[in-house]
Amino acid sequence: MPELPEVEITRRGLAAHLTGLSIKDAVIRNGSLRWPIPKNLAKLLRGQTIRSLKRRAKYLLMDCGNGTLILHLGMSGSLRILPANTSPEKHDHFDLVLGNGTLMRLRDPRRFGAVLWHSGDVHAHPLLASLGPEPLENDFDARYLHQATRGRSVSIKQCIMDNHIVVGVGNIYANEALFRAGIKPQLAAGKLSLPRCSKLVEEIRATLAEAIQLGGSTLRDFVNTSGQPGYFQQNYWVYGRAGEPCRRCGAPIKQIKQGQRSSFYCGTCQK
Ligand SMILES: [Zn+2]
């Protein structure tokens, strides 16, 4: 599943190709994504110019002048820039046809992605309005995390994966950041001291920033016809390594379930 680093890499890769281009058309082949693609989208978009491509949490926000196209990659979505005459394949559900002879194509086999339209302030959209701060922005800091977790008996891992507290920290990065911060995932959030909140914020930022950097070097190009989705694999400290030796101390990595998600941790390195 694309997590925040993949979405940010996608944003950077696409923004370079899309910004300033005019939109000729929008083609909906299968509008049954997580929410239906608005049927009047082509009418809204024709003749508009793409002013910018931004990101909020895992939503890509394409400013089209008269409104914002909101894109989400869901579980399996990928976006590519292709020559306008490229034949669509089975899971190519949506195209944005551009004024320079290319198109932006959404491929999404599992159809949990989204293509939505919002004509007002996009940050007031119901999907975006109640989101917490961005993990890589300055308003996500130790003091904020400390305050947000006071009195909470829920685990710290579930807290940092809660979009109302901080956005974009998916299961992989939550596991990895907690290992790097030396914090066991099941610790009650309210028990985390201010210095440990500071360490956790630092490691969440570092984990995501390193993944973005790695993705930037791995995924050179969104302009290709190979159909490869833009996801990348990393060498994880704990994620997916149950039973294998901890890379720091050699103890076997443990696996537990928290809120339907797998948590991986080292019982020696994480307290
Ligand atoms: Zn260890």
Short mmCIF file of C-alpha atoms and ligand atoms in Angstrom, two decimals:
data_model
loop_
_atom_site.label_atom_id
_atom_site.label_comp_id
_atom_site.label_asym_id
_atom_site.label_seq_id
_atom_site.Cartn_x
_atom_site.Cartn_y
_atom_site.Cartn_z
CA MET A 1 0.00 0.00 0.00
CA PRO A 2 1.38 3.45 -0.84
CA GLU A 3 2.30 5.25 2.38
CA LEU A 4 3.17 8.91 2.81
CA PRO A 5 6.69 8.65 1.31
CA GLU A 6 5.37 7.02 -1.89
CA VAL A 7 2.66 9.66 -2.16
CA GLU A 8 5.18 12.45 -1.66
CA ILE A 9 7.51 10.92 -4.26
CA THR A 10 4.56 10.63 -6.63
CA ARG A 11 3.71 14.27 -5.99
CA ARG A 12 7.24 15.44 -6.70
CA GLY A 13 7.55 13.30 -9.80
CA LEU A 14 4.23 14.43 -11.25
CA ALA A 15 4.38 18.10 -10.26
CA ALA A 16 7.37 18.62 -12.52
CA HIS A 17 5.37 17.32 -15.50
CA LEU A 18 1.94 18.76 -14.75
CA THR A 19 2.34 22.27 -13.38
CA GLY A 20 1.27 24.88 -15.90
CA LEU A 21 -0.35 22.42 -18.34
CA SER A 22 -3.88 22.84 -19.63
CA ILE A 23 -6.47 20.07 -19.27
CA LYS A 24 -8.11 18.88 -22.49
CA ASP A 25 -10.36 16.20 -21.09
CA ALA A 26 -11.04 13.71 -18.32
CA VAL A 27 -11.85 10.09 -19.20
CA ILE A 28 -13.63 7.89 -16.67
CA ARG A 29 -13.54 4.20 -17.62
CA ASN A 30 -14.63 2.84 -14.27
CA GLY A 31 -15.91 5.42 -11.80
CA SER A 32 -16.54 2.91 -8.99
CA LEU A 33 -13.59 3.72 -6.79
CA ARG A 34 -13.79 4.10 -3.01
CA TRP A 35 -16.27 6.89 -3.75
CA PRO A 36 -17.77 7.38 -7.22
CA ILE A 37 -15.80 9.67 -9.54
CA PRO A 38 -18.06 12.70 -10.23
CA LYS A 39 -19.73 12.17 -13.62
CA ASN A 40 -19.43 15.83 -14.58
CA LEU A 41 -15.66 15.92 -14.00
CA ALA A 42 -14.71 16.35 -17.67
CA LYS A 43 -17.04 19.33 -17.95
CA LEU A 44 -15.49 20.92 -14.85
CA LEU A 45 -11.91 20.32 -15.95
CA ARG A 46 -11.87 21.06 -19.69
CA GLY A 47 -9.88 24.19 -20.42
CA GLN A 48 -8.56 24.60 -16.87
CA THR A 49 -4.84 24.98 -16.11
CA ILE A 50 -3.01 22.94 -13.48
CA ARG A 51 -1.57 25.53 -11.10
CA SER A 52 0.06 23.23 -8.56
CA LEU A 53 0.14 19.72 -7.16
CA LYS A 54 0.26 19.63 -3.37
CA ARG A 55 -0.19 16.96 -0.74
CA ARG A 56 -2.17 16.77 2.49
CA ALA A 57 -1.76 13.48 4.39
CA LYS A 58 -1.99 10.89 1.58
CA TYR A 59 -4.23 13.04 -0.63
CA LEU A 60 -2.79 14.69 -3.73
CA LEU A 61 -4.38 18.08 -4.33
CA MET A 62 -4.32 19.38 -7.89
CA ASP A 63 -5.24 23.06 -8.01
CA CYS A 64 -7.11 23.51 -11.30
CA GLY A 65 -8.09 27.16 -10.91
CA ASN A 66 -11.85 26.70 -10.51
CA GLY A 67 -11.42 24.00 -7.87
CA THR A 68 -9.22 21.15 -6.70
CA LEU A 69 -8.95 17.62 -8.00
CA ILE A 70 -8.40 15.36 -4.96
CA LEU A 71 -6.58 12.11 -5.72
CA HIS A 72 -5.90 9.18 -3.38
CA LEU A 73 -3.99 6.04 -4.32
CA GLY A 74 -5.90 3.78 -1.91
CA MET A 75 -4.42 0.30 -1.54
CA SER A 76 -3.00 -0.26 -5.00
CA GLY A 77 -3.19 2.94 -7.05
CA SER A 78 -0.44 4.44 -9.17
CA LEU A 79 -0.26 7.50 -11.40
CA ARG A 80 1.86 7.84 -14.52
CA ILE A 81 2.40 10.28 -17.36
CA LEU A 82 2.02 8.62 -20.76
CA PRO A 83 1.69 9.64 -24.42
CA ALA A 84 -1.97 10.48 -25.07
CA ASN A 85 -2.37 7.60 -27.55
CA THR A 86 -1.33 4.88 -25.05
CA SER A 87 -3.99 2.15 -24.98
CA PRO A 88 -5.55 1.62 -21.56
CA GLU A 89 -5.21 -1.73 -19.81
CA LYS A 90 -7.60 -3.54 -17.53
CA HIS A 91 -7.19 -1.50 -14.33
CA ASP A 92 -6.61 1.92 -15.93
CA HIS A 93 -9.77 3.58 -14.59
CA PHE A 94 -9.11 7.28 -15.09
CA ASP A 95 -7.16 9.58 -17.44
CA LEU A 96 -6.53 13.29 -17.31
CA VAL A 97 -5.80 14.29 -20.90
CA LEU A 98 -3.34 17.17 -21.04
CA GLY A 99 -2.72 19.95 -23.54
CA ASN A 100 0.82 18.81 -24.43
CA GLY A 101 -0.04 15.42 -25.94
CA THR A 102 0.35 13.43 -22.73
CA LEU A 103 -2.06 12.11 -20.16
CA MET A 104 -1.97 11.30 -16.47
CA ARG A 105 -3.33 7.78 -15.94
CA LEU A 106 -4.63 6.21 -12.73
CA ARG A 107 -4.21 2.47 -12.47
CA ASP A 108 -5.90 0.96 -9.42
CA PRO A 109 -6.55 -2.82 -9.44
CA ARG A 110 -8.29 -2.89 -6.05
CA ARG A 111 -10.26 0.36 -6.61
CA PHE A 112 -9.82 1.77 -3.09
CA GLY A 113 -8.41 4.97 -4.55
CA ALA A 114 -10.30 8.21 -5.06
CA VAL A 115 -10.77 10.92 -7.68
CA LEU A 116 -12.89 13.72 -6.22
CA TRP A 117 -13.62 17.37 -6.90
CA HIS A 118 -13.95 20.29 -4.49
CA SER A 119 -14.70 23.81 -5.66
CA GLY A 120 -14.15 25.77 -2.43
CA ASP A 121 -11.28 25.80 0.08
CA VAL A 122 -10.02 22.24 -0.28
CA HIS A 123 -8.82 22.09 3.32
CA ALA A 124 -12.46 22.44 4.41
CA HIS A 125 -13.37 19.26 2.48
CA PRO A 126 -14.87 16.66 4.89
CA LEU A 127 -11.96 14.27 4.21
CA LEU A 128 -9.37 16.90 5.11
CA ALA A 129 -10.98 19.22 7.66
CA SER A 130 -10.30 17.21 10.81
CA LEU A 131 -6.82 15.93 9.98
CA GLY A 132 -3.97 16.43 12.43
CA PRO A 133 -0.66 18.11 11.55
CA GLU A 134 1.74 16.89 8.86
CA PRO A 135 4.59 14.83 10.39
CA LEU A 136 7.27 16.74 8.48
CA GLU A 137 5.94 20.21 9.33
CA ASN A 138 6.98 22.25 12.36
CA ASP A 139 3.61 22.17 14.13
CA PHE A 140 4.21 18.47 14.82
CA ASP A 141 6.69 18.73 17.69
CA ALA A 142 7.38 17.18 21.12
CA ARG A 143 5.19 19.60 23.03
CA TYR A 144 2.28 18.98 20.64
CA LEU A 145 2.59 15.18 20.84
CA HIS A 146 2.93 15.33 24.62
CA GLN A 147 -0.23 17.42 24.94
CA ALA A 148 -2.16 15.32 22.44
CA THR A 149 -1.44 12.12 24.34
CA ARG A 150 -2.10 13.23 27.94
CA GLY A 151 -4.68 11.08 29.67
CA ARG A 152 -4.73 8.58 26.78
CA SER A 153 -4.61 4.92 27.77
CA VAL A 154 -4.55 3.78 24.12
CA SER A 155 -1.15 2.53 22.95
CA ILE A 156 1.40 5.00 21.61
CA LYS A 157 1.50 3.10 18.32
CA GLN A 158 -2.24 3.49 17.79
CA CYS A 159 -1.91 7.17 18.73
CA ILE A 160 0.73 7.98 16.13
CA MET A 161 -1.29 6.08 13.50
CA ASP A 162 -4.38 8.17 14.33
CA ASN A 163 -4.87 10.80 11.59
CA HIS A 164 -6.44 13.19 14.09
CA ILE A 165 -3.15 13.26 16.03
CA VAL A 166 -0.70 13.19 13.13
CA VAL A 167 -1.30 12.25 9.49
CA GLY A 168 0.56 9.87 7.25
CA VAL A 169 2.30 7.60 9.78
CA GLY A 170 1.26 4.20 8.43
CA ASN A 171 1.94 0.82 9.97
CA ILE A 172 5.43 0.35 8.52
CA TYR A 173 6.72 3.74 9.62
CA ALA A 174 5.04 3.59 13.05
CA ASN A 175 6.81 0.28 13.75
CA GLU A 176 10.15 1.56 12.49
CA ALA A 177 10.02 4.93 14.28
CA LEU A 178 9.08 3.30 17.60
CA PHE A 179 12.04 0.91 17.32
CA ARG A 180 14.41 3.76 16.55
CA ALA A 181 13.04 5.76 19.49
CA GLY A 182 13.38 2.75 21.84
CA ILE A 183 9.67 2.84 22.72
CA LYS A 184 7.61 -0.36 22.85
CA PRO A 185 4.47 -0.07 20.72
CA GLN A 186 2.05 -1.13 23.45
CA LEU A 187 3.10 1.56 25.93
CA ALA A 188 0.09 3.65 27.05
CA ALA A 189 0.40 6.95 25.15
CA GLY A 190 -0.31 9.01 28.26
CA LYS A 191 2.80 7.61 29.95
CA LEU A 192 5.25 8.92 27.38
CA SER A 193 7.44 11.65 28.94
CA LEU A 194 8.22 14.90 27.12
CA PRO A 195 11.83 13.83 26.31
CA ARG A 196 10.57 10.52 24.89
CA CYS A 197 7.93 12.42 22.86
CA SER A 198 10.77 14.52 21.52
CA LYS A 199 12.75 11.40 20.54
CA LEU A 200 9.68 9.86 18.90
CA VAL A 201 8.89 12.99 16.87
CA GLU A 202 12.52 13.10 15.74
CA GLU A 203 12.48 9.44 14.65
CA ILE A 204 9.10 9.70 12.89
CA ARG A 205 10.45 12.62 10.88
CA ALA A 206 13.76 10.89 10.16
CA THR A 207 12.09 7.61 9.14
CA LEU A 208 9.76 9.33 6.70
CA ALA A 209 12.43 11.68 5.36
CA GLU A 210 14.83 8.79 4.70
CA ALA A 211 12.10 6.83 2.92
CA ILE A 212 11.32 9.85 0.73
CA GLN A 213 15.01 10.24 -0.06
CA LEU A 214 15.35 6.53 -0.87
CA GLY A 215 12.22 6.66 -3.02
CA GLY A 216 13.57 9.65 -4.86
CA SER A 217 16.67 7.70 -5.81
CA THR A 218 14.80 4.45 -6.56
CA LEU A 219 11.91 5.86 -8.56
CA ARG A 220 13.62 8.07 -11.04
CA ASP A 221 10.77 8.42 -13.45
CA PHE A 222 7.01 8.55 -13.54
CA VAL A 223 7.14 8.82 -17.30
CA ASN A 224 7.25 5.24 -18.47
CA THR A 225 5.08 2.68 -20.12
CA SER A 226 6.18 -0.34 -18.11
CA GLY A 227 3.19 -0.20 -15.78
CA GLN A 228 5.34 -0.58 -12.70
CA PRO A 229 3.65 0.93 -9.68
CA GLY A 230 5.84 3.43 -7.91
CA TYR A 231 6.40 1.60 -4.65
CA PHE A 232 9.74 0.75 -3.14
CA GLN A 233 11.10 -1.69 -0.58
CA GLN A 234 13.42 -0.85 2.25
CA ASN A 235 15.58 -2.67 4.73
CA TYR A 236 13.49 -2.52 7.87
CA TRP A 237 14.65 -2.65 11.50
CA VAL A 238 11.58 -4.56 12.72
CA TYR A 239 8.71 -4.40 10.22
CA GLY A 240 7.90 -7.86 8.84
CA ARG A 241 10.82 -9.43 10.73
CA ALA A 242 9.01 -11.54 13.40
CA GLY A 243 11.37 -14.18 14.82
CA GLU A 244 14.44 -12.75 13.09
CA PRO A 245 17.29 -11.35 15.20
CA CYS A 246 17.16 -7.68 16.19
CA ARG A 247 19.67 -5.77 14.09
CA ARG A 248 20.89 -4.01 17.24
CA CYS A 249 20.97 -6.67 19.99
CA GLY A 250 20.22 -10.04 18.33
CA ALA A 251 17.09 -10.86 20.37
CA PRO A 252 14.23 -12.27 18.25
CA ILE A 253 11.77 -9.64 17.00
CA LYS A 254 8.29 -10.08 18.49
CA GLN A 255 4.96 -9.71 16.72
CA ILE A 256 1.65 -8.72 18.31
CA LYS A 257 -1.71 -7.43 17.03
CA GLN A 258 -2.83 -3.91 17.92
CA GLY A 259 -6.11 -2.60 16.51
CA GLN A 260 -6.11 -5.26 13.73
CA ARG A 261 -2.59 -4.25 12.67
CA SER A 262 0.64 -6.17 13.19
CA SER A 263 3.22 -4.63 15.47
CA PHE A 264 6.85 -5.74 15.42
CA TYR A 265 9.28 -4.83 18.18
CA CYS A 266 12.35 -5.84 20.15
CA GLY A 267 11.58 -6.63 23.80
CA THR A 268 15.13 -5.69 24.76
CA CYS A 269 15.70 -2.46 22.83
CA GLN A 270 12.20 -1.03 23.30
CA LYS A 271 10.83 -0.10 26.75
ZN ZN B 1 17.06 -5.34 20.13
#
